[in-house]
Amino acid sequence: MAQLIENLKIGDAGVDIPVLAPAVNGTSKETEDSDDDVAEDTPAVAKRPKKKQQKVQTDPPSIPLSQLFPNNTYPKGEEVEYKDDNRWRTTNEEKRHLDNLNGDFLSDYRQAAEAHRQVRQWAQRSIKPGQTLLEIANGIEDSTRYLVGHDGLTEGDSLIAGMGFPTGLNIDNSNILKVDIGIYIGGRIVDSAFTIAFDPIYDNLLAVVKDVTNTGICEAGIDVWVGELGGYIQEAIESYECEINGTTYPIKAVRNLCGHTILPYSIYGTKTVPFIKSDDMTKMEEGDVFAIETFGSTGSGRYVEGGEVSHYALRGNANTKDLTLSSARSVLGAIKKNFSTIPFCRRYLDRIGQEKYLLGLNNLVKSGIVEDYPPLNEKQGTYTAQFEHTILLRPNVTEVISRGDDF
């Protein structure tokens, strides 16, 4: 995690976005001073009610969303109407009624999505050559905890809201950085990723992968077969090529990665969306939440595991009765109380005060109680990019919940 991004230097941090000084008694300071020139026998004029000063987010983000949205109403994502045989859903009164019953579900998701937009847009502005990946991850995660109002330092606090998984950072050839962020409220996880290039010669690759991700979103919907959707993604991405440093590369879909459903407190559900055409006739269904993503590569189109394990997650149905190692039982208790089935990393265990837990953690992995996730890598010299959004298959419309002005 402490790998250095070459030639980068971070700018100043902790600077608030300017906010106008509030009026005094509903009038500006200039107006207040001018009252001295008014004769004392002038009839009194009713004072205007004070106008509440709207809070403005700081840079980096530190004001909780609950203060920026005091009525708990958060922006909708992009709504995409169903097409073809499902077009009727958009205007059907029964489906609209069902959609209106999902108030808490949508509120949690939209709050998590707004936190995601604010954090990632700050990250896109602030990430500069010279930072370590650890510095970048800590900045994103600290800002997220401020926004959702839960620092996760007291037992169970991080189960209310926080990071949906440790920030995923992967750098190619010191110039292309993939950033994958998950944020949740009440177990509702928003998973969205973007790629930054520190040299414009890679911009075409990024534009291609972003466009193909949008193709996947447009073709997704209720009753769509996931294998067929993978075919649309593959056809779109393999129709492109890009030129880098005078060499033209065909762009390939990464064959052994996929999009996926998201369940409460679980980043990986039971359905997957491949990046290539397959015979999988599993259908997308009403109420499903999907992470639609695309990895485009100039290399072989296949990732391999390699490097130190970066993420862990508790298996929800694991049998823990035969666990005998005391250190394993101790760290398992901490995992259940602080993360449940939400992915975590060793930094997170350090942060909540766990000590001498590595032997116990390794025992949990060996016993099949905790799953480990090593980093995934393409071959050296390959250029890859990733973009991802979370979509909700609502009864009457698809909502791209994580959509923002940035992508």
CSV table of C-alpha atoms in Angstrom, one decimal:
chain,number,residue,atom,x,y,z
A,1,MET,CA,0.0,0.0,0.0
A,2,ALA,CA,2.9,2.4,0.5
A,3,GLN,CA,4.0,2.2,-3.2
A,4,LEU,CA,5.0,5.6,-4.5
A,5,ILE,CA,3.3,7.2,-7.5
A,6,GLU,CA,6.2,8.8,-9.3
A,7,ASN,CA,6.6,12.5,-9.8
A,8,LEU,CA,3.5,13.4,-7.9
A,9,LYS,CA,3.1,16.1,-5.3
A,10,ILE,CA,0.0,16.8,-3.3
A,11,GLY,CA,-1.4,20.3,-2.9
A,12,ASP,CA,-2.6,22.0,0.3
A,13,ALA,CA,-5.2,20.1,2.3
A,14,GLY,CA,-7.7,21.2,4.9
A,15,VAL,CA,-8.7,24.4,3.2
A,16,ASP,CA,-12.4,25.4,3.5
A,17,ILE,CA,-14.3,26.5,0.4
A,18,PRO,CA,-15.0,30.2,1.1
A,19,VAL,CA,-18.4,31.0,2.7
A,20,LEU,CA,-19.8,34.5,2.8
A,21,ALA,CA,-20.0,36.0,6.3
A,22,PRO,CA,-23.5,35.7,7.7
A,23,ALA,CA,-25.7,38.8,7.8
A,24,VAL,CA,-26.3,40.3,11.3
A,25,ASN,CA,-30.0,40.4,12.2
A,26,GLY,CA,-30.9,39.8,8.6
A,27,THR,CA,-28.9,42.7,7.2
A,28,SER,CA,-25.4,43.1,6.0
A,29,LYS,CA,-22.7,44.8,7.9
A,30,GLU,CA,-22.7,47.7,5.4
A,31,THR,CA,-26.5,48.2,5.9
A,32,GLU,CA,-26.1,48.0,9.7
A,33,ASP,CA,-23.5,50.8,9.7
A,34,SER,CA,-25.6,53.0,7.5
A,35,ASP,CA,-28.4,53.1,10.1
A,36,ASP,CA,-26.3,55.7,12.0
A,37,ASP,CA,-27.4,58.2,9.3
A,38,VAL,CA,-31.1,57.7,9.9
A,39,ALA,CA,-32.9,60.2,12.1
A,40,GLU,CA,-34.0,58.9,15.5
A,41,ASP,CA,-37.6,59.8,14.8
A,42,THR,CA,-37.8,57.7,11.7
A,43,PRO,CA,-40.6,55.1,12.1
A,44,ALA,CA,-39.2,51.6,12.9
A,45,VAL,CA,-39.2,49.1,10.0
A,46,ALA,CA,-39.9,45.5,10.7
A,47,LYS,CA,-36.8,43.5,10.5
A,48,ARG,CA,-36.4,40.8,7.9
A,49,PRO,CA,-36.2,37.3,9.3
A,50,LYS,CA,-32.7,35.9,9.4
A,51,LYS,CA,-31.8,33.9,6.3
A,52,LYS,CA,-30.2,30.7,7.3
A,53,GLN,CA,-26.7,30.4,5.9
A,54,GLN,CA,-26.4,27.2,3.8
A,55,LYS,CA,-23.4,25.1,4.7
A,56,VAL,CA,-20.8,24.5,2.0
A,57,GLN,CA,-18.6,21.4,2.0
A,58,THR,CA,-15.0,21.8,2.9
A,59,ASP,CA,-11.9,20.6,0.9
A,60,PRO,CA,-11.2,17.8,1.9
A,61,PRO,CA,-14.8,16.9,2.8
A,62,SER,CA,-15.4,17.1,6.6
A,63,ILE,CA,-19.0,18.3,7.1
A,64,PRO,CA,-21.4,15.4,7.6
A,65,LEU,CA,-24.1,15.0,5.0
A,66,SER,CA,-26.7,15.2,7.7
A,67,GLN,CA,-25.8,18.9,8.1
A,68,LEU,CA,-25.8,19.6,4.3
A,69,PHE,CA,-29.1,17.8,3.8
A,70,PRO,CA,-31.0,18.4,7.1
A,71,ASN,CA,-34.3,17.1,5.7
A,72,ASN,CA,-32.7,13.8,4.8
A,73,THR,CA,-33.6,14.2,1.1
A,74,TYR,CA,-30.7,13.3,-1.1
A,75,PRO,CA,-30.3,13.7,-4.9
A,76,LYS,CA,-31.5,10.9,-7.2
A,77,GLY,CA,-29.2,9.2,-9.5
A,78,GLU,CA,-29.7,9.1,-13.2
A,79,GLU,CA,-33.0,7.4,-14.1
A,80,VAL,CA,-33.1,5.3,-17.2
A,81,GLU,CA,-36.4,4.2,-18.6
A,82,TYR,CA,-36.9,0.5,-19.4
A,83,LYS,CA,-37.1,-0.3,-23.1
A,84,ASP,CA,-38.5,-2.9,-25.5
A,85,ASP,CA,-40.8,-5.4,-23.7
A,86,ASN,CA,-40.4,-3.6,-20.4
A,87,ARG,CA,-41.3,-0.1,-21.6
A,88,TRP,CA,-44.8,-0.4,-19.9
A,89,ARG,CA,-43.1,-0.4,-16.5
A,90,THR,CA,-42.3,3.3,-16.7
A,91,THR,CA,-46.0,4.4,-16.6
A,92,ASN,CA,-47.7,1.4,-14.9
A,93,GLU,CA,-49.4,2.7,-11.8
A,94,GLU,CA,-48.9,-0.6,-9.8
A,95,LYS,CA,-45.2,-0.5,-10.4
A,96,ARG,CA,-45.0,3.2,-9.5
A,97,HIS,CA,-46.8,2.4,-6.3
A,98,LEU,CA,-44.3,-0.4,-5.5
A,99,ASP,CA,-41.5,2.0,-6.2
A,100,ASN,CA,-42.9,4.5,-3.7
A,101,LEU,CA,-42.8,1.8,-0.9
A,102,ASN,CA,-39.0,1.7,-1.1
A,103,GLY,CA,-38.5,5.0,0.7
A,104,ASP,CA,-35.9,3.9,3.3
A,105,PHE,CA,-34.1,1.7,0.8
A,106,LEU,CA,-33.8,4.6,-1.7
A,107,SER,CA,-32.9,7.1,1.0
A,108,ASP,CA,-30.0,5.0,2.3
A,109,TYR,CA,-28.7,4.3,-1.2
A,110,ARG,CA,-29.0,8.0,-2.2
A,111,GLN,CA,-27.2,9.1,0.9
A,112,ALA,CA,-24.3,6.7,0.3
A,113,ALA,CA,-24.2,7.7,-3.4
A,114,GLU,CA,-24.0,11.4,-2.4
A,115,ALA,CA,-21.1,10.6,0.0
A,116,HIS,CA,-19.4,8.7,-2.9
A,117,ARG,CA,-19.7,11.6,-5.3
A,118,GLN,CA,-18.3,14.1,-2.9
A,119,VAL,CA,-15.4,11.9,-1.8
A,120,ARG,CA,-14.4,10.8,-5.3
A,121,GLN,CA,-14.7,14.2,-6.8
A,122,TRP,CA,-12.4,15.5,-4.1
A,123,ALA,CA,-10.0,12.6,-4.8
A,124,GLN,CA,-10.0,13.4,-8.5
A,125,ARG,CA,-9.0,17.0,-7.7
A,126,SER,CA,-6.4,16.2,-5.0
A,127,ILE,CA,-4.5,13.1,-6.2
A,128,LYS,CA,-1.1,14.3,-7.5
A,129,PRO,CA,2.2,12.6,-8.3
A,130,GLY,CA,4.3,12.1,-5.2
A,131,GLN,CA,1.7,10.6,-2.9
A,132,THR,CA,1.8,7.1,-1.6
A,133,LEU,CA,-1.1,4.8,-2.2
A,134,LEU,CA,-1.5,4.7,1.6
A,135,GLU,CA,-1.9,8.4,1.8
A,136,ILE,CA,-4.5,8.4,-0.9
A,137,ALA,CA,-6.5,5.6,0.7
A,138,ASN,CA,-6.4,7.2,4.2
A,139,GLY,CA,-7.6,10.5,2.7
A,140,ILE,CA,-10.6,8.9,0.9
A,141,GLU,CA,-11.5,6.8,4.0
A,142,ASP,CA,-11.2,9.6,6.5
A,143,SER,CA,-13.3,11.9,4.4
A,144,THR,CA,-16.0,9.2,4.0
A,145,ARG,CA,-16.2,8.7,7.7
A,146,TYR,CA,-16.7,12.4,8.2
A,147,LEU,CA,-19.5,12.5,5.6
A,148,VAL,CA,-21.5,9.6,6.9
A,149,GLY,CA,-21.0,10.7,10.5
A,150,HIS,CA,-19.5,7.5,11.8
A,151,ASP,CA,-15.8,7.1,12.6
A,152,GLY,CA,-16.0,3.4,13.3
A,153,LEU,CA,-13.9,3.6,16.5
A,154,THR,CA,-16.5,2.4,18.9
A,155,GLU,CA,-17.8,-1.1,18.8
A,156,GLY,CA,-20.5,-1.5,16.2
A,157,ASP,CA,-20.3,2.1,15.0
A,158,SER,CA,-19.0,1.0,11.6
A,159,LEU,CA,-21.9,-1.3,11.1
A,160,ILE,CA,-24.2,1.7,10.8
A,161,ALA,CA,-22.3,3.5,8.0
A,162,GLY,CA,-18.8,3.6,6.6
A,163,MET,CA,-16.5,2.0,4.0
A,164,GLY,CA,-18.1,-0.7,1.9
A,165,PHE,CA,-14.6,-2.2,1.4
A,166,PRO,CA,-11.0,-1.0,1.8
A,167,THR,CA,-10.2,1.5,-1.0
A,168,GLY,CA,-8.9,-0.3,-4.0
A,169,LEU,CA,-5.9,1.3,-5.7
A,170,ASN,CA,-4.0,-0.1,-8.6
A,171,ILE,CA,-1.3,1.7,-10.6
A,172,ASP,CA,0.0,0.7,-14.1
A,173,ASN,CA,3.4,1.8,-15.2
A,174,SER,CA,3.4,4.8,-12.8
A,175,ASN,CA,0.9,6.7,-14.9
A,176,ILE,CA,-2.6,5.1,-14.7
A,177,LEU,CA,-4.3,4.8,-11.3
A,178,LYS,CA,-7.5,2.8,-10.9
A,179,VAL,CA,-9.5,3.9,-7.8
A,180,ASP,CA,-12.4,1.7,-6.5
A,181,ILE,CA,-14.5,3.1,-3.6
A,182,GLY,CA,-17.4,1.5,-1.7
A,183,ILE,CA,-19.5,3.4,0.8
A,184,TYR,CA,-22.6,2.2,2.6
A,185,ILE,CA,-25.4,3.5,4.8
A,186,GLY,CA,-27.4,0.9,6.7
A,187,GLY,CA,-25.7,-1.9,4.8
A,188,ARG,CA,-26.7,-0.5,1.4
A,189,ILE,CA,-23.4,-0.4,-0.5
A,190,VAL,CA,-22.6,1.9,-3.4
A,191,ASP,CA,-19.7,0.5,-5.4
A,192,SER,CA,-18.2,2.8,-8.1
A,193,ALA,CA,-14.7,3.1,-9.7
A,194,PHE,CA,-12.8,5.5,-11.9
A,195,THR,CA,-9.4,5.7,-13.5
A,196,ILE,CA,-6.9,8.7,-13.5
A,197,ALA,CA,-4.2,9.1,-16.0
A,198,PHE,CA,-1.2,11.4,-15.3
A,199,ASP,CA,-0.3,11.7,-19.0
A,200,PRO,CA,-2.9,12.6,-21.7
A,201,ILE,CA,-1.6,9.9,-24.0
A,202,TYR,CA,-3.7,7.5,-22.0
A,203,ASP,CA,-6.9,9.6,-22.3
A,204,ASN,CA,-8.3,7.6,-25.2
A,205,LEU,CA,-8.0,4.3,-23.3
A,206,LEU,CA,-9.9,5.9,-20.4
A,207,ALA,CA,-12.6,7.3,-22.7
A,208,VAL,CA,-13.1,3.9,-24.3
A,209,VAL,CA,-13.6,2.0,-21.0
A,210,LYS,CA,-15.9,4.7,-19.7
A,211,ASP,CA,-18.1,4.5,-22.8
A,212,VAL,CA,-18.3,0.7,-22.7
A,213,THR,CA,-19.3,0.9,-19.0
A,214,ASN,CA,-22.2,3.1,-20.1
A,215,THR,CA,-23.1,0.6,-22.8
A,216,GLY,CA,-23.4,-2.0,-20.1
A,217,ILE,CA,-25.6,0.2,-18.1
A,218,CYS,CA,-27.9,1.1,-21.0
A,219,GLU,CA,-28.3,-2.6,-22.0
A,220,ALA,CA,-29.0,-3.8,-18.4
A,221,GLY,CA,-32.5,-4.2,-17.1
A,222,ILE,CA,-35.2,-6.5,-15.7
A,223,ASP,CA,-35.3,-9.9,-17.5
A,224,VAL,CA,-31.9,-9.3,-19.3
A,225,TRP,CA,-29.7,-12.4,-19.3
A,226,VAL,CA,-26.4,-11.7,-17.7
A,227,GLY,CA,-24.5,-13.7,-20.4
A,228,GLU,CA,-26.2,-11.7,-23.1
A,229,LEU,CA,-25.2,-8.5,-21.3
A,230,GLY,CA,-21.6,-9.7,-21.2
A,231,GLY,CA,-21.8,-10.0,-25.0
A,232,TYR,CA,-22.8,-6.4,-25.4
A,233,ILE,CA,-19.9,-5.3,-23.2
A,234,GLN,CA,-17.4,-7.5,-25.1
A,235,GLU,CA,-18.6,-6.4,-28.5
A,236,ALA,CA,-18.4,-2.7,-27.5
A,237,ILE,CA,-14.9,-2.8,-26.0
A,238,GLU,CA,-13.3,-5.0,-28.7
A,239,SER,CA,-14.6,-2.6,-31.4
A,240,TYR,CA,-12.0,-0.1,-30.1
A,241,GLU,CA,-8.3,0.3,-30.3
A,242,CYS,CA,-6.0,3.1,-29.0
A,243,GLU,CA,-2.6,4.5,-29.7
A,244,ILE,CA,-0.1,4.9,-26.9
A,245,ASN,CA,3.4,6.2,-27.6
A,246,GLY,CA,3.1,5.5,-31.3
A,247,THR,CA,1.9,1.9,-30.9
A,248,THR,CA,-1.7,0.9,-31.7
A,249,TYR,CA,-3.2,-1.6,-29.3
A,250,PRO,CA,-6.5,-3.5,-29.6
A,251,ILE,CA,-8.5,-3.2,-26.4
A,252,LYS,CA,-9.6,-6.4,-24.8
A,253,ALA,CA,-12.2,-7.1,-22.1
A,254,VAL,CA,-10.7,-8.7,-19.0
A,255,ARG,CA,-12.1,-12.2,-19.2
A,256,ASN,CA,-11.8,-13.4,-15.6
A,257,LEU,CA,-13.4,-10.4,-13.9
A,258,CYS,CA,-17.0,-9.5,-13.8
A,259,GLY,CA,-19.7,-7.2,-12.4
A,260,HIS,CA,-21.9,-8.5,-9.6
A,261,THR,CA,-25.0,-8.1,-7.5
A,262,ILE,CA,-24.7,-6.3,-4.2
A,263,LEU,CA,-26.6,-7.5,-1.1
A,264,PRO,CA,-27.0,-5.8,2.3
A,265,TYR,CA,-23.6,-5.8,4.1
A,266,SER,CA,-22.2,-8.0,1.3
A,267,ILE,CA,-20.3,-6.5,-1.7
A,268,TYR,CA,-20.6,-9.7,-3.7
A,269,GLY,CA,-24.1,-11.2,-4.3
A,270,THR,CA,-25.1,-14.4,-6.1
A,271,LYS,CA,-25.3,-13.1,-9.7
A,272,THR,CA,-22.4,-11.9,-11.9
A,273,VAL,CA,-22.1,-10.0,-15.2
A,274,PRO,CA,-19.1,-11.2,-17.3
A,275,PHE,CA,-17.2,-8.9,-19.6
A,276,ILE,CA,-17.6,-11.4,-22.4
A,277,LYS,CA,-20.5,-13.2,-24.0
A,278,SER,CA,-21.5,-16.4,-22.2
A,279,ASP,CA,-24.3,-19.0,-22.1
A,280,ASP,CA,-25.3,-17.8,-18.6
A,281,MET,CA,-29.1,-17.4,-18.7
A,282,THR,CA,-29.4,-16.0,-15.2
A,283,LYS,CA,-31.9,-13.1,-15.4
A,284,MET,CA,-31.6,-9.6,-13.9
A,285,GLU,CA,-34.7,-9.2,-11.7
A,286,GLU,CA,-36.8,-6.4,-10.2
A,287,GLY,CA,-35.2,-5.2,-7.0
A,288,ASP,CA,-31.7,-6.4,-7.9
A,289,VAL,CA,-28.7,-4.1,-7.2
A,290,PHE,CA,-25.8,-4.5,-9.7
A,291,ALA,CA,-22.3,-3.1,-9.9
A,292,ILE,CA,-21.9,-2.7,-13.6
A,293,GLU,CA,-18.2,-2.3,-14.4
A,294,THR,CA,-15.7,-2.7,-17.3
A,295,PHE,CA,-12.0,-3.4,-17.3
A,296,GLY,CA,-10.3,-2.7,-20.6
A,297,SER,CA,-6.7,-3.9,-21.2
A,298,THR,CA,-4.1,-3.6,-23.9
A,299,GLY,CA,-2.6,-6.9,-22.8
A,300,SER,CA,-3.8,-10.5,-22.6
A,301,GLY,CA,-7.1,-9.6,-21.0
A,302,ARG,CA,-6.6,-11.8,-18.0
A,303,TYR,CA,-5.7,-10.9,-14.4
A,304,VAL,CA,-3.7,-13.1,-12.1
A,305,GLU,CA,-3.4,-13.0,-8.3
A,306,GLY,CA,-0.2,-11.7,-6.9
A,307,GLY,CA,1.2,-9.8,-3.9
A,308,GLU,CA,0.3,-9.4,-0.3
A,309,VAL,CA,-3.4,-10.0,0.6
A,310,SER,CA,-5.2,-6.7,0.6
A,311,HIS,CA,-8.8,-7.4,1.7
A,312,TYR,CA,-10.5,-9.9,3.9
A,313,ALA,CA,-14.2,-10.7,4.5
A,314,LEU,CA,-16.1,-12.9,6.9
A,315,ARG,CA,-18.1,-15.7,5.3
A,316,GLY,CA,-21.7,-15.3,6.3
A,317,ASN,CA,-22.4,-19.0,6.6
A,318,ALA,CA,-19.1,-20.2,8.0
A,319,ASN,CA,-19.0,-22.8,10.8
A,320,THR,CA,-17.1,-21.5,13.8
A,321,LYS,CA,-17.9,-24.2,16.3
A,322,ASP,CA,-14.6,-26.1,16.0
A,323,LEU,CA,-12.4,-23.0,16.3
A,324,THR,CA,-9.9,-23.7,19.1
A,325,LEU,CA,-7.1,-21.1,18.7
A,326,SER,CA,-7.7,-18.3,21.3
A,327,SER,CA,-6.2,-15.6,19.1
A,328,ALA,CA,-8.5,-16.7,16.2
A,329,ARG,CA,-11.6,-16.5,18.5
A,330,SER,CA,-10.5,-13.1,19.7
A,331,VAL,CA,-10.1,-11.5,16.2
A,332,LEU,CA,-13.2,-13.2,15.0
A,333,GLY,CA,-15.2,-11.5,17.8
A,334,ALA,CA,-13.8,-8.1,16.7
A,335,ILE,CA,-14.6,-8.8,13.1
A,336,LYS,CA,-18.2,-9.7,13.8
A,337,LYS,CA,-18.8,-6.7,16.1
A,338,ASN,CA,-17.1,-4.2,13.8
A,339,PHE,CA,-17.4,-5.4,10.2
A,340,SER,CA,-19.8,-8.3,10.0
A,341,THR,CA,-19.6,-9.5,6.4
A,342,ILE,CA,-18.3,-6.1,5.1
A,343,PRO,CA,-14.7,-6.5,3.7
A,344,PHE,CA,-11.9,-5.1,5.8
A,345,CYS,CA,-8.1,-5.0,5.8
A,346,ARG,CA,-5.4,-5.2,8.4
A,347,ARG,CA,-5.2,-1.4,8.7
A,348,TYR,CA,-8.8,-1.4,9.9
A,349,LEU,CA,-8.0,-4.0,12.6
A,350,ASP,CA,-5.1,-1.8,13.7
A,351,ARG,CA,-7.4,1.2,13.8
A,352,ILE,CA,-9.8,-0.3,16.2
A,353,GLY,CA,-7.0,-1.3,18.6
A,354,GLN,CA,-6.5,-5.0,17.7
A,355,GLU,CA,-3.0,-6.3,18.5
A,356,LYS,CA,-1.1,-9.5,17.7
A,357,TYR,CA,-3.9,-10.8,15.6
A,358,LEU,CA,-2.1,-12.0,12.5
A,359,LEU,CA,-1.7,-15.6,13.6
A,360,GLY,CA,-5.4,-15.7,14.5
A,361,LEU,CA,-6.4,-14.0,11.2
A,362,ASN,CA,-4.4,-16.5,9.2
A,363,ASN,CA,-6.1,-19.3,11.1
A,364,LEU,CA,-9.5,-18.0,10.2
A,365,VAL,CA,-8.5,-17.9,6.5
A,366,LYS,CA,-7.2,-21.4,6.7
A,367,SER,CA,-10.3,-22.6,8.4
A,368,GLY,CA,-12.5,-21.1,5.7
A,369,ILE,CA,-14.2,-18.7,8.1
A,370,VAL,CA,-12.6,-15.6,6.5
A,371,GLU,CA,-12.0,-15.2,2.8
A,372,ASP,CA,-8.8,-13.4,1.7
A,373,TYR,CA,-8.5,-11.4,-1.5
A,374,PRO,CA,-5.0,-11.0,-3.0
A,375,PRO,CA,-4.4,-8.1,-5.4
A,376,LEU,CA,-5.1,-8.8,-9.1
A,377,ASN,CA,-2.5,-7.8,-11.7
A,378,GLU,CA,-2.0,-7.8,-15.5
A,379,LYS,CA,1.4,-8.6,-17.0
A,380,GLN,CA,4.1,-5.9,-16.8
A,381,GLY,CA,3.9,-3.2,-19.5
A,382,THR,CA,0.1,-3.6,-19.9
A,383,TYR,CA,-2.2,-0.6,-19.7
A,384,THR,CA,-5.6,-1.1,-18.1
A,385,ALA,CA,-8.5,1.1,-17.1
A,386,GLN,CA,-11.7,0.6,-15.0
A,387,PHE,CA,-15.0,2.4,-14.6
A,388,GLU,CA,-18.0,1.2,-12.6
A,389,HIS,CA,-21.4,2.3,-11.4
A,390,THR,CA,-24.0,0.9,-9.1
A,391,ILE,CA,-27.5,0.5,-10.6
A,392,LEU,CA,-30.9,-0.2,-8.9
A,393,LEU,CA,-33.4,-2.1,-10.9
A,394,ARG,CA,-36.5,-0.3,-9.5
A,395,PRO,CA,-40.0,-1.5,-10.4
A,396,ASN,CA,-40.5,1.3,-13.0
A,397,VAL,CA,-37.1,2.6,-13.9
A,398,THR,CA,-33.3,1.8,-13.6
A,399,GLU,CA,-31.5,4.3,-11.3
A,400,VAL,CA,-27.8,4.7,-11.9
A,401,ILE,CA,-27.4,5.6,-8.2
A,402,SER,CA,-23.8,6.6,-8.3
A,403,ARG,CA,-23.9,8.8,-11.4
A,404,GLY,CA,-22.4,12.2,-11.1
A,405,ASP,CA,-21.2,15.2,-13.1
A,406,ASP,CA,-17.7,13.6,-13.3
A,407,PHE,CA,-18.8,10.3,-15.0
